[in-house]
Amino acid sequence: MEYRNLGRTGVKVSPLCLGAMNFGMAAEEKESIEIIDAALDVGINFIDTANVYSRGVSEEIVGKALRQKGKRDRIVLATKVWARMDDNDPNAQWGTRRHIIEQCEASLKRLQTDTIDLYQIHRPSSEYPIDETLRALDDLIRDGKVRYIGTSTFAAWQIVESLWVSREYGLNRFVCEQPPYNLLDRRIEREMLPMAQTYGIGII
């Protein structure tokens, strides 16, 4: 298996990342664990999930599978935060400090790990300042609960803005972006890819 650096970090990841969005939904637990085992057996060392996938069940399955396999330390484990997890609490959502800190703790428990290798903001939003998000993520890194931070479905200009804020305030910066990209949607080729190359942002 070939391995590549994740952005400008020293972390080596397989070109193929196992996405766990359907774990606990289209794929039940037994099948999901079998998929994870098969991926690890062929050398895939990069697994991506999110707190909102199956309302936490996906993370629980990934955590259980890695513990059973005994290979957590060899896996680059990525998850995301953003969506509402409590429909009755208006503050339990988005990129606010409270939501990020609370959901990181919950994800750590579900994943049965002490550290998340890559913690990503699942969606951008104009409802909160990016510096609040970055300060919360920076604290998680300093506390040893997160190693690196990234984005998902951000626009190129939003990532550049975040890099400026990180530099101005001395905060850890985003190292990667996870954009939509397929034969029918190639928009990232216009702005995202040139920006990523210029600033050393990895593309997942």
mmCIF file with all atom_site columns, C-alpha atoms in Angstrom:
data_model
loop_
_atom_site.group_PDB
_atom_site.id
_atom_site.type_symbol
_atom_site.label_atom_id
_atom_site.label_alt_id
_atom_site.label_comp_id
_atom_site.label_asym_id
_atom_site.label_entity_id
_atom_site.label_seq_id
_atom_site.pdbx_PDB_ins_code
_atom_site.Cartn_x
_atom_site.Cartn_y
_atom_site.Cartn_z
_atom_site.occupancy
_atom_site.B_iso_or_equiv
_atom_site.pdbx_formal_charge
_atom_site.auth_seq_id
_atom_site.auth_comp_id
_atom_site.auth_asym_id
_atom_site.auth_atom_id
_atom_site.pdbx_PDB_model_num
ATOM 1   C CA . MET A 1 1   ? 0.000   0.000  0.000   1.00 0.00 ? 1   MET A CA 1
ATOM 2   C CA . GLU A 1 2   ? 1.249   3.471  -0.883  1.00 0.00 ? 2   GLU A CA 1
ATOM 3   C CA . TYR A 1 3   ? 1.043   6.108  1.852   1.00 0.00 ? 3   TYR A CA 1
ATOM 4   C CA . ARG A 1 4   ? 0.993   9.889  1.524   1.00 0.00 ? 4   ARG A CA 1
ATOM 5   C CA . ASN A 1 5   ? 1.394   12.821 3.863   1.00 0.00 ? 5   ASN A CA 1
ATOM 6   C CA . LEU A 1 6   ? -1.818  14.385 5.131   1.00 0.00 ? 6   LEU A CA 1
ATOM 7   C CA . GLY A 1 7   ? -1.408  17.956 3.942   1.00 0.00 ? 7   GLY A CA 1
ATOM 8   C CA . ARG A 1 8   ? 1.823   19.416 5.258   1.00 0.00 ? 8   ARG A CA 1
ATOM 9   C CA . THR A 1 9   ? 1.799   17.229 8.381   1.00 0.00 ? 9   THR A CA 1
ATOM 10  C CA . GLY A 1 10  ? 4.100   14.292 8.995   1.00 0.00 ? 10  GLY A CA 1
ATOM 11  C CA . VAL A 1 11  ? 1.150   11.890 9.191   1.00 0.00 ? 11  VAL A CA 1
ATOM 12  C CA . LYS A 1 12  ? 1.135   9.135  6.559   1.00 0.00 ? 12  LYS A CA 1
ATOM 13  C CA . VAL A 1 13  ? -2.280  8.003  5.298   1.00 0.00 ? 13  VAL A CA 1
ATOM 14  C CA . SER A 1 14  ? -3.391  5.505  2.680   1.00 0.00 ? 14  SER A CA 1
ATOM 15  C CA . PRO A 1 15  ? -4.750  7.060  -0.552  1.00 0.00 ? 15  PRO A CA 1
ATOM 16  C CA . LEU A 1 16  ? -8.029  5.282  0.166   1.00 0.00 ? 16  LEU A CA 1
ATOM 17  C CA . CYS A 1 17  ? -9.885  6.437  3.266   1.00 0.00 ? 17  CYS A CA 1
ATOM 18  C CA . LEU A 1 18  ? -12.644 4.225  4.652   1.00 0.00 ? 18  LEU A CA 1
ATOM 19  C CA . GLY A 1 19  ? -15.786 6.319  5.070   1.00 0.00 ? 19  GLY A CA 1
ATOM 20  C CA . ALA A 1 20  ? -18.108 5.160  7.847   1.00 0.00 ? 20  ALA A CA 1
ATOM 21  C CA . MET A 1 21  ? -21.223 7.195  7.035   1.00 0.00 ? 21  MET A CA 1
ATOM 22  C CA . ASN A 1 22  ? -23.395 4.122  6.427   1.00 0.00 ? 22  ASN A CA 1
ATOM 23  C CA . PHE A 1 23  ? -22.261 2.178  9.479   1.00 0.00 ? 23  PHE A CA 1
ATOM 24  C CA . GLY A 1 24  ? -25.301 1.645  11.672  1.00 0.00 ? 24  GLY A CA 1
ATOM 25  C CA . MET A 1 25  ? -27.673 2.552  8.823   1.00 0.00 ? 25  MET A CA 1
ATOM 26  C CA . ALA A 1 26  ? -27.282 0.738  5.493   1.00 0.00 ? 26  ALA A CA 1
ATOM 27  C CA . ALA A 1 27  ? -24.692 -1.557 7.073   1.00 0.00 ? 27  ALA A CA 1
ATOM 28  C CA . GLU A 1 28  ? -25.477 -3.189 10.417  1.00 0.00 ? 28  GLU A CA 1
ATOM 29  C CA . GLU A 1 29  ? -22.829 -3.625 13.101  1.00 0.00 ? 29  GLU A CA 1
ATOM 30  C CA . LYS A 1 30  ? -21.603 -7.089 12.089  1.00 0.00 ? 30  LYS A CA 1
ATOM 31  C CA . GLU A 1 31  ? -21.248 -6.128 8.430   1.00 0.00 ? 31  GLU A CA 1
ATOM 32  C CA . SER A 1 32  ? -19.626 -2.806 9.325   1.00 0.00 ? 32  SER A CA 1
ATOM 33  C CA . ILE A 1 33  ? -16.978 -4.502 11.474  1.00 0.00 ? 33  ILE A CA 1
ATOM 34  C CA . GLU A 1 34  ? -16.275 -6.962 8.656   1.00 0.00 ? 34  GLU A CA 1
ATOM 35  C CA . ILE A 1 35  ? -15.777 -4.022 6.274   1.00 0.00 ? 35  ILE A CA 1
ATOM 36  C CA . ILE A 1 36  ? -13.354 -2.378 8.704   1.00 0.00 ? 36  ILE A CA 1
ATOM 37  C CA . ASP A 1 37  ? -11.421 -5.635 9.149   1.00 0.00 ? 37  ASP A CA 1
ATOM 38  C CA . ALA A 1 38  ? -11.155 -6.090 5.374   1.00 0.00 ? 38  ALA A CA 1
ATOM 39  C CA . ALA A 1 39  ? -9.914  -2.518 4.928   1.00 0.00 ? 39  ALA A CA 1
ATOM 40  C CA . LEU A 1 40  ? -7.239  -2.919 7.603   1.00 0.00 ? 40  LEU A CA 1
ATOM 41  C CA . ASP A 1 41  ? -6.120  -6.233 6.123   1.00 0.00 ? 41  ASP A CA 1
ATOM 42  C CA . VAL A 1 42  ? -5.293  -4.602 2.757   1.00 0.00 ? 42  VAL A CA 1
ATOM 43  C CA . GLY A 1 43  ? -3.356  -1.751 4.361   1.00 0.00 ? 43  GLY A CA 1
ATOM 44  C CA . ILE A 1 44  ? -5.906  1.053  4.648   1.00 0.00 ? 44  ILE A CA 1
ATOM 45  C CA . ASN A 1 45  ? -4.946  3.049  7.742   1.00 0.00 ? 45  ASN A CA 1
ATOM 46  C CA . PHE A 1 46  ? -7.344  5.994  7.429   1.00 0.00 ? 46  PHE A CA 1
ATOM 47  C CA . ILE A 1 47  ? -10.942 5.855  8.733   1.00 0.00 ? 47  ILE A CA 1
ATOM 48  C CA . ASP A 1 48  ? -13.377 8.776  8.630   1.00 0.00 ? 48  ASP A CA 1
ATOM 49  C CA . THR A 1 49  ? -16.665 9.070  10.504  1.00 0.00 ? 49  THR A CA 1
ATOM 50  C CA . ALA A 1 50  ? -18.747 11.801 12.208  1.00 0.00 ? 50  ALA A CA 1
ATOM 51  C CA . ASN A 1 51  ? -20.669 12.275 15.426  1.00 0.00 ? 51  ASN A CA 1
ATOM 52  C CA . VAL A 1 52  ? -23.934 12.685 13.531  1.00 0.00 ? 52  VAL A CA 1
ATOM 53  C CA . TYR A 1 53  ? -23.656 9.490  11.468  1.00 0.00 ? 53  TYR A CA 1
ATOM 54  C CA . SER A 1 54  ? -26.423 7.262  12.822  1.00 0.00 ? 54  SER A CA 1
ATOM 55  C CA . ARG A 1 55  ? -26.509 9.635  15.815  1.00 0.00 ? 55  ARG A CA 1
ATOM 56  C CA . GLY A 1 56  ? -23.258 8.294  17.190  1.00 0.00 ? 56  GLY A CA 1
ATOM 57  C CA . VAL A 1 57  ? -23.691 4.626  16.266  1.00 0.00 ? 57  VAL A CA 1
ATOM 58  C CA . SER A 1 58  ? -21.105 4.828  13.481  1.00 0.00 ? 58  SER A CA 1
ATOM 59  C CA . GLU A 1 59  ? -18.466 6.061  15.927  1.00 0.00 ? 59  GLU A CA 1
ATOM 60  C CA . GLU A 1 60  ? -19.396 3.309  18.386  1.00 0.00 ? 60  GLU A CA 1
ATOM 61  C CA . ILE A 1 61  ? -18.960 0.639  15.709  1.00 0.00 ? 61  ILE A CA 1
ATOM 62  C CA . VAL A 1 62  ? -15.603 2.028  14.587  1.00 0.00 ? 62  VAL A CA 1
ATOM 63  C CA . GLY A 1 63  ? -14.397 2.196  18.179  1.00 0.00 ? 63  GLY A CA 1
ATOM 64  C CA . LYS A 1 64  ? -15.506 -1.360 18.888  1.00 0.00 ? 64  LYS A CA 1
ATOM 65  C CA . ALA A 1 65  ? -13.899 -2.722 15.721  1.00 0.00 ? 65  ALA A CA 1
ATOM 66  C CA . LEU A 1 66  ? -10.543 -1.058 16.373  1.00 0.00 ? 66  LEU A CA 1
ATOM 67  C CA . ARG A 1 67  ? -10.490 -2.283 19.964  1.00 0.00 ? 67  ARG A CA 1
ATOM 68  C CA . GLN A 1 68  ? -11.284 -5.849 18.867  1.00 0.00 ? 68  GLN A CA 1
ATOM 69  C CA . LYS A 1 69  ? -8.620  -5.700 16.166  1.00 0.00 ? 69  LYS A CA 1
ATOM 70  C CA . GLY A 1 70  ? -6.066  -4.160 18.531  1.00 0.00 ? 70  GLY A CA 1
ATOM 71  C CA . LYS A 1 71  ? -4.819  -1.736 15.879  1.00 0.00 ? 71  LYS A CA 1
ATOM 72  C CA . ARG A 1 72  ? -6.020  1.635  17.123  1.00 0.00 ? 72  ARG A CA 1
ATOM 73  C CA . ASP A 1 73  ? -2.469  2.991  17.364  1.00 0.00 ? 73  ASP A CA 1
ATOM 74  C CA . ARG A 1 74  ? -1.822  2.153  13.697  1.00 0.00 ? 74  ARG A CA 1
ATOM 75  C CA . ILE A 1 75  ? -4.942  3.914  12.409  1.00 0.00 ? 75  ILE A CA 1
ATOM 76  C CA . VAL A 1 76  ? -5.388  7.579  11.531  1.00 0.00 ? 76  VAL A CA 1
ATOM 77  C CA . LEU A 1 77  ? -8.836  8.103  13.019  1.00 0.00 ? 77  LEU A CA 1
ATOM 78  C CA . ALA A 1 78  ? -10.904 11.034 11.775  1.00 0.00 ? 78  ALA A CA 1
ATOM 79  C CA . THR A 1 79  ? -14.305 12.252 12.868  1.00 0.00 ? 79  THR A CA 1
ATOM 80  C CA . LYS A 1 80  ? -16.372 15.405 12.504  1.00 0.00 ? 80  LYS A CA 1
ATOM 81  C CA . VAL A 1 81  ? -18.503 17.806 14.530  1.00 0.00 ? 81  VAL A CA 1
ATOM 82  C CA . TRP A 1 82  ? -21.178 20.319 13.588  1.00 0.00 ? 82  TRP A CA 1
ATOM 83  C CA . ALA A 1 83  ? -24.719 18.965 13.359  1.00 0.00 ? 83  ALA A CA 1
ATOM 84  C CA . ARG A 1 84  ? -27.222 19.077 16.196  1.00 0.00 ? 84  ARG A CA 1
ATOM 85  C CA . MET A 1 85  ? -27.206 16.048 18.480  1.00 0.00 ? 85  MET A CA 1
ATOM 86  C CA . ASP A 1 86  ? -29.919 17.270 20.871  1.00 0.00 ? 86  ASP A CA 1
ATOM 87  C CA . ASP A 1 87  ? -33.022 18.498 19.054  1.00 0.00 ? 87  ASP A CA 1
ATOM 88  C CA . ASN A 1 88  ? -34.275 20.288 22.174  1.00 0.00 ? 88  ASN A CA 1
ATOM 89  C CA . ASP A 1 89  ? -31.148 22.383 22.808  1.00 0.00 ? 89  ASP A CA 1
ATOM 90  C CA . PRO A 1 90  ? -30.510 25.304 20.408  1.00 0.00 ? 90  PRO A CA 1
ATOM 91  C CA . ASN A 1 91  ? -26.913 25.574 21.639  1.00 0.00 ? 91  ASN A CA 1
ATOM 92  C CA . ALA A 1 92  ? -26.074 21.938 20.933  1.00 0.00 ? 92  ALA A CA 1
ATOM 93  C CA . GLN A 1 93  ? -25.066 22.553 17.339  1.00 0.00 ? 93  GLN A CA 1
ATOM 94  C CA . TRP A 1 94  ? -22.711 24.197 14.827  1.00 0.00 ? 94  TRP A CA 1
ATOM 95  C CA . GLY A 1 95  ? -19.192 25.439 15.514  1.00 0.00 ? 95  GLY A CA 1
ATOM 96  C CA . THR A 1 96  ? -19.685 27.019 18.910  1.00 0.00 ? 96  THR A CA 1
ATOM 97  C CA . ARG A 1 97  ? -17.169 26.447 21.674  1.00 0.00 ? 97  ARG A CA 1
ATOM 98  C CA . ARG A 1 98  ? -19.607 24.614 23.922  1.00 0.00 ? 98  ARG A CA 1
ATOM 99  C CA . HIS A 1 99  ? -20.777 22.263 21.179  1.00 0.00 ? 99  HIS A CA 1
ATOM 100 C CA . ILE A 1 100 ? -17.282 21.449 19.939  1.00 0.00 ? 100 ILE A CA 1
ATOM 101 C CA . ILE A 1 101 ? -15.909 20.680 23.415  1.00 0.00 ? 101 ILE A CA 1
ATOM 102 C CA . GLU A 1 102 ? -18.930 18.613 24.472  1.00 0.00 ? 102 GLU A CA 1
ATOM 103 C CA . GLN A 1 103 ? -19.067 16.639 21.246  1.00 0.00 ? 103 GLN A CA 1
ATOM 104 C CA . CYS A 1 104 ? -15.349 15.927 21.267  1.00 0.00 ? 104 CYS A CA 1
ATOM 105 C CA . GLU A 1 105 ? -15.693 14.351 24.710  1.00 0.00 ? 105 GLU A CA 1
ATOM 106 C CA . ALA A 1 106 ? -18.676 12.308 23.498  1.00 0.00 ? 106 ALA A CA 1
ATOM 107 C CA . SER A 1 107 ? -16.832 11.166 20.361  1.00 0.00 ? 107 SER A CA 1
ATOM 108 C CA . LEU A 1 108 ? -13.805 10.092 22.398  1.00 0.00 ? 108 LEU A CA 1
ATOM 109 C CA . LYS A 1 109 ? -16.031 7.867  24.527  1.00 0.00 ? 109 LYS A CA 1
ATOM 110 C CA . ARG A 1 110 ? -17.853 6.357  21.550  1.00 0.00 ? 110 ARG A CA 1
ATOM 111 C CA . LEU A 1 111 ? -14.598 5.741  19.687  1.00 0.00 ? 111 LEU A CA 1
ATOM 112 C CA . GLN A 1 112 ? -13.002 4.244  22.834  1.00 0.00 ? 112 GLN A CA 1
ATOM 113 C CA . THR A 1 113 ? -9.863  6.319  22.400  1.00 0.00 ? 113 THR A CA 1
ATOM 114 C CA . ASP A 1 114 ? -7.945  9.034  24.227  1.00 0.00 ? 114 ASP A CA 1
ATOM 115 C CA . THR A 1 115 ? -7.115  11.069 21.130  1.00 0.00 ? 115 THR A CA 1
ATOM 116 C CA . ILE A 1 116 ? -8.769  11.863 17.801  1.00 0.00 ? 116 ILE A CA 1
ATOM 117 C CA . ASP A 1 117 ? -6.139  12.081 15.070  1.00 0.00 ? 117 ASP A CA 1
ATOM 118 C CA . LEU A 1 118 ? -8.144  14.409 12.817  1.00 0.00 ? 118 LEU A CA 1
ATOM 119 C CA . TYR A 1 119 ? -11.110 16.441 14.077  1.00 0.00 ? 119 TYR A CA 1
ATOM 120 C CA . GLN A 1 120 ? -13.053 18.177 11.314  1.00 0.00 ? 120 GLN A CA 1
ATOM 121 C CA . ILE A 1 121 ? -15.716 20.871 11.215  1.00 0.00 ? 121 ILE A CA 1
ATOM 122 C CA . HIS A 1 122 ? -18.418 19.192 9.156   1.00 0.00 ? 122 HIS A CA 1
ATOM 123 C CA . ARG A 1 123 ? -19.973 22.316 7.619   1.00 0.00 ? 123 ARG A CA 1
ATOM 124 C CA . PRO A 1 124 ? -19.213 26.035 7.468   1.00 0.00 ? 124 PRO A CA 1
ATOM 125 C CA . SER A 1 125 ? -21.675 28.523 8.945   1.00 0.00 ? 125 SER A CA 1
ATOM 126 C CA . SER A 1 126 ? -22.044 32.287 9.099   1.00 0.00 ? 126 SER A CA 1
ATOM 127 C CA . GLU A 1 127 ? -23.856 32.057 12.459  1.00 0.00 ? 127 GLU A CA 1
ATOM 128 C CA . TYR A 1 128 ? -20.680 31.934 14.562  1.00 0.00 ? 128 TYR A CA 1
ATOM 129 C CA . PRO A 1 129 ? -17.223 33.559 14.303  1.00 0.00 ? 129 PRO A CA 1
ATOM 130 C CA . ILE A 1 130 ? -14.459 31.331 12.984  1.00 0.00 ? 130 ILE A CA 1
ATOM 131 C CA . ASP A 1 131 ? -12.126 32.482 15.766  1.00 0.00 ? 131 ASP A CA 1
ATOM 132 C CA . GLU A 1 132 ? -14.462 30.922 18.373  1.00 0.00 ? 132 GLU A CA 1
ATOM 133 C CA . THR A 1 133 ? -14.294 27.632 16.502  1.00 0.00 ? 133 THR A CA 1
ATOM 134 C CA . LEU A 1 134 ? -10.518 27.779 16.117  1.00 0.00 ? 134 LEU A CA 1
ATOM 135 C CA . ARG A 1 135 ? -9.947  28.669 19.784  1.00 0.00 ? 135 ARG A CA 1
ATOM 136 C CA . ALA A 1 136 ? -12.004 25.668 20.905  1.00 0.00 ? 136 ALA A CA 1
ATOM 137 C CA . LEU A 1 137 ? -10.141 23.363 18.515  1.00 0.00 ? 137 LEU A CA 1
ATOM 138 C CA . ASP A 1 138 ? -6.798  24.816 19.583  1.00 0.00 ? 138 ASP A CA 1
ATOM 139 C CA . ASP A 1 139 ? -7.621  24.068 23.230  1.00 0.00 ? 139 ASP A CA 1
ATOM 140 C CA . LEU A 1 140 ? -8.473  20.465 22.326  1.00 0.00 ? 140 LEU A CA 1
ATOM 141 C CA . ILE A 1 141 ? -5.096  20.088 20.627  1.00 0.00 ? 141 ILE A CA 1
ATOM 142 C CA . ARG A 1 142 ? -3.268  21.604 23.602  1.00 0.00 ? 142 ARG A CA 1
ATOM 143 C CA . ASP A 1 143 ? -5.168  19.255 25.931  1.00 0.00 ? 143 ASP A CA 1
ATOM 144 C CA . GLY A 1 144 ? -4.016  16.258 23.883  1.00 0.00 ? 144 GLY A CA 1
ATOM 145 C CA . LYS A 1 145 ? -7.524  15.226 22.859  1.00 0.00 ? 145 LYS A CA 1
ATOM 146 C CA . VAL A 1 146 ? -7.053  16.088 19.176  1.00 0.00 ? 146 VAL A CA 1
ATOM 147 C CA . ARG A 1 147 ? -3.899  15.935 17.039  1.00 0.00 ? 147 ARG A CA 1
ATOM 148 C CA . TYR A 1 148 ? -4.931  17.798 13.880  1.00 0.00 ? 148 TYR A CA 1
ATOM 149 C CA . ILE A 1 149 ? -7.949  19.764 12.682  1.00 0.00 ? 149 ILE A CA 1
ATOM 150 C CA . GLY A 1 150 ? -9.640  20.019 9.304   1.00 0.00 ? 150 GLY A CA 1
ATOM 151 C CA . THR A 1 151 ? -12.728 21.161 7.444   1.00 0.00 ? 151 THR A CA 1
ATOM 152 C CA . SER A 1 152 ? -15.447 19.609 5.322   1.00 0.00 ? 152 SER A CA 1
ATOM 153 C CA . THR A 1 153 ? -17.353 21.329 2.489   1.00 0.00 ? 153 THR A CA 1
ATOM 154 C CA . PHE A 1 154 ? -15.778 24.727 3.205   1.00 0.00 ? 154 PHE A CA 1
ATOM 155 C CA . ALA A 1 155 ? -15.258 27.178 0.348   1.00 0.00 ? 155 ALA A CA 1
ATOM 156 C CA . ALA A 1 156 ? -11.688 28.078 -0.585  1.00 0.00 ? 156 ALA A CA 1
ATOM 157 C CA . TRP A 1 157 ? -12.100 31.630 0.727   1.00 0.00 ? 157 TRP A CA 1
ATOM 158 C CA . GLN A 1 158 ? -13.380 30.342 4.073   1.00 0.00 ? 158 GLN A CA 1
ATOM 159 C CA . ILE A 1 159 ? -10.273 28.216 4.524   1.00 0.00 ? 159 ILE A CA 1
ATOM 160 C CA . VAL A 1 160 ? -8.003  31.134 3.597   1.00 0.00 ? 160 VAL A CA 1
ATOM 161 C CA . GLU A 1 161 ? -9.862  33.301 6.129   1.00 0.00 ? 161 GLU A CA 1
ATOM 162 C CA . SER A 1 162 ? -9.355  30.644 8.807   1.00 0.00 ? 162 SER A CA 1
ATOM 163 C CA . LEU A 1 163 ? -5.634  30.442 8.024   1.00 0.00 ? 163 LEU A CA 1
ATOM 164 C CA . TRP A 1 164 ? -5.344  34.201 8.480   1.00 0.00 ? 164 TRP A CA 1
ATOM 165 C CA . VAL A 1 165 ? -7.166  34.028 11.835  1.00 0.00 ? 165 VAL A CA 1
ATOM 166 C CA . SER A 1 166 ? -4.931  31.167 12.992  1.00 0.00 ? 166 SER A CA 1
ATOM 167 C CA . ARG A 1 167 ? -1.818  33.144 12.101  1.00 0.00 ? 167 ARG A CA 1
ATOM 168 C CA . GLU A 1 168 ? -3.022  36.383 13.687  1.00 0.00 ? 168 GLU A CA 1
ATOM 169 C CA . TYR A 1 169 ? -4.059  34.752 16.974  1.00 0.00 ? 169 TYR A CA 1
ATOM 170 C CA . GLY A 1 170 ? -1.358  32.086 17.172  1.00 0.00 ? 170 GLY A CA 1
ATOM 171 C CA . LEU A 1 171 ? -3.812  29.195 16.890  1.00 0.00 ? 171 LEU A CA 1
ATOM 172 C CA . ASN A 1 172 ? -3.403  25.773 15.329  1.00 0.00 ? 172 ASN A CA 1
ATOM 173 C CA . ARG A 1 173 ? -4.520  25.814 11.699  1.00 0.00 ? 173 ARG A CA 1
ATOM 174 C CA . PHE A 1 174 ? -6.642  23.529 9.576   1.00 0.00 ? 174 PHE A CA 1
ATOM 175 C CA . VAL A 1 175 ? -4.506  20.961 7.751   1.00 0.00 ? 175 VAL A CA 1
ATOM 176 C CA . CYS A 1 176 ? -7.031  19.483 5.312   1.00 0.00 ? 176 CYS A CA 1
ATOM 177 C CA . GLU A 1 177 ? -10.394 19.875 3.595   1.00 0.00 ? 177 GLU A CA 1
ATOM 178 C CA . GLN A 1 178 ? -12.910 17.200 2.629   1.00 0.00 ? 178 GLN A CA 1
ATOM 179 C CA . PRO A 1 179 ? -14.860 18.578 -0.364  1.00 0.00 ? 179 PRO A CA 1
ATOM 180 C CA . PRO A 1 180 ? -17.457 16.982 -2.634  1.00 0.00 ? 180 PRO A CA 1
ATOM 181 C CA . TYR A 1 181 ? -15.734 15.772 -5.804  1.00 0.00 ? 181 TYR A CA 1
ATOM 182 C CA . ASN A 1 182 ? -16.946 13.418 -8.506  1.00 0.00 ? 182 ASN A CA 1
ATOM 183 C CA . LEU A 1 183 ? -17.447 13.294 -12.276 1.00 0.00 ? 183 LEU A CA 1
ATOM 184 C CA . LEU A 1 184 ? -20.582 15.433 -12.004 1.00 0.00 ? 184 LEU A CA 1
ATOM 185 C CA . ASP A 1 185 ? -19.180 17.923 -9.493  1.00 0.00 ? 185 ASP A CA 1
ATOM 186 C CA . ARG A 1 186 ? -15.689 19.171 -10.313 1.00 0.00 ? 186 ARG A CA 1
ATOM 187 C CA . ARG A 1 187 ? -15.987 22.670 -8.866  1.00 0.00 ? 187 ARG A CA 1
ATOM 188 C CA . ILE A 1 188 ? -12.991 22.252 -6.575  1.00 0.00 ? 188 ILE A CA 1
ATOM 189 C CA . GLU A 1 189 ? -10.704 22.271 -9.612  1.00 0.00 ? 189 GLU A CA 1
ATOM 190 C CA . ARG A 1 190 ? -11.312 26.011 -10.094 1.00 0.00 ? 190 ARG A CA 1
ATOM 191 C CA . GLU A 1 191 ? -10.389 27.422 -6.677  1.00 0.00 ? 191 GLU A CA 1
ATOM 192 C CA . MET A 1 192 ? -10.045 24.741 -4.018  1.00 0.00 ? 192 MET A CA 1
ATOM 193 C CA . LEU A 1 193 ? -7.200  22.720 -5.528  1.00 0.00 ? 193 LEU A CA 1
ATOM 194 C CA . PRO A 1 194 ? -5.020  25.749 -6.408  1.00 0.00 ? 194 PRO A CA 1
ATOM 195 C CA . MET A 1 195 ? -5.618  27.162 -2.913  1.00 0.00 ? 195 MET A CA 1
ATOM 196 C CA . ALA A 1 196 ? -4.774  23.818 -1.300  1.00 0.00 ? 196 ALA A CA 1
ATOM 197 C CA . GLN A 1 197 ? -1.531  23.577 -3.246  1.00 0.00 ? 197 GLN A CA 1
ATOM 198 C CA . THR A 1 198 ? -0.555  27.138 -2.325  1.00 0.00 ? 198 THR A CA 1
ATOM 199 C CA . TYR A 1 199 ? -1.232  26.787 1.412   1.00 0.00 ? 199 TYR A CA 1
ATOM 200 C CA . GLY A 1 200 ? -0.367  23.131 1.962   1.00 0.00 ? 200 GLY A CA 1
ATOM 201 C CA . ILE A 1 201 ? -3.929  21.988 2.656   1.00 0.00 ? 201 ILE A CA 1
ATOM 202 C CA . GLY A 1 202 ? -4.551  18.273 2.201   1.00 0.00 ? 202 GLY A CA 1
ATOM 203 C CA . ILE A 1 203 ? -7.582  17.178 0.172   1.00 0.00 ? 203 ILE A CA 1
ATOM 204 C CA . ILE A 1 204 ? -9.471  14.121 1.385   1.00 0.00 ? 204 ILE A CA 1
#
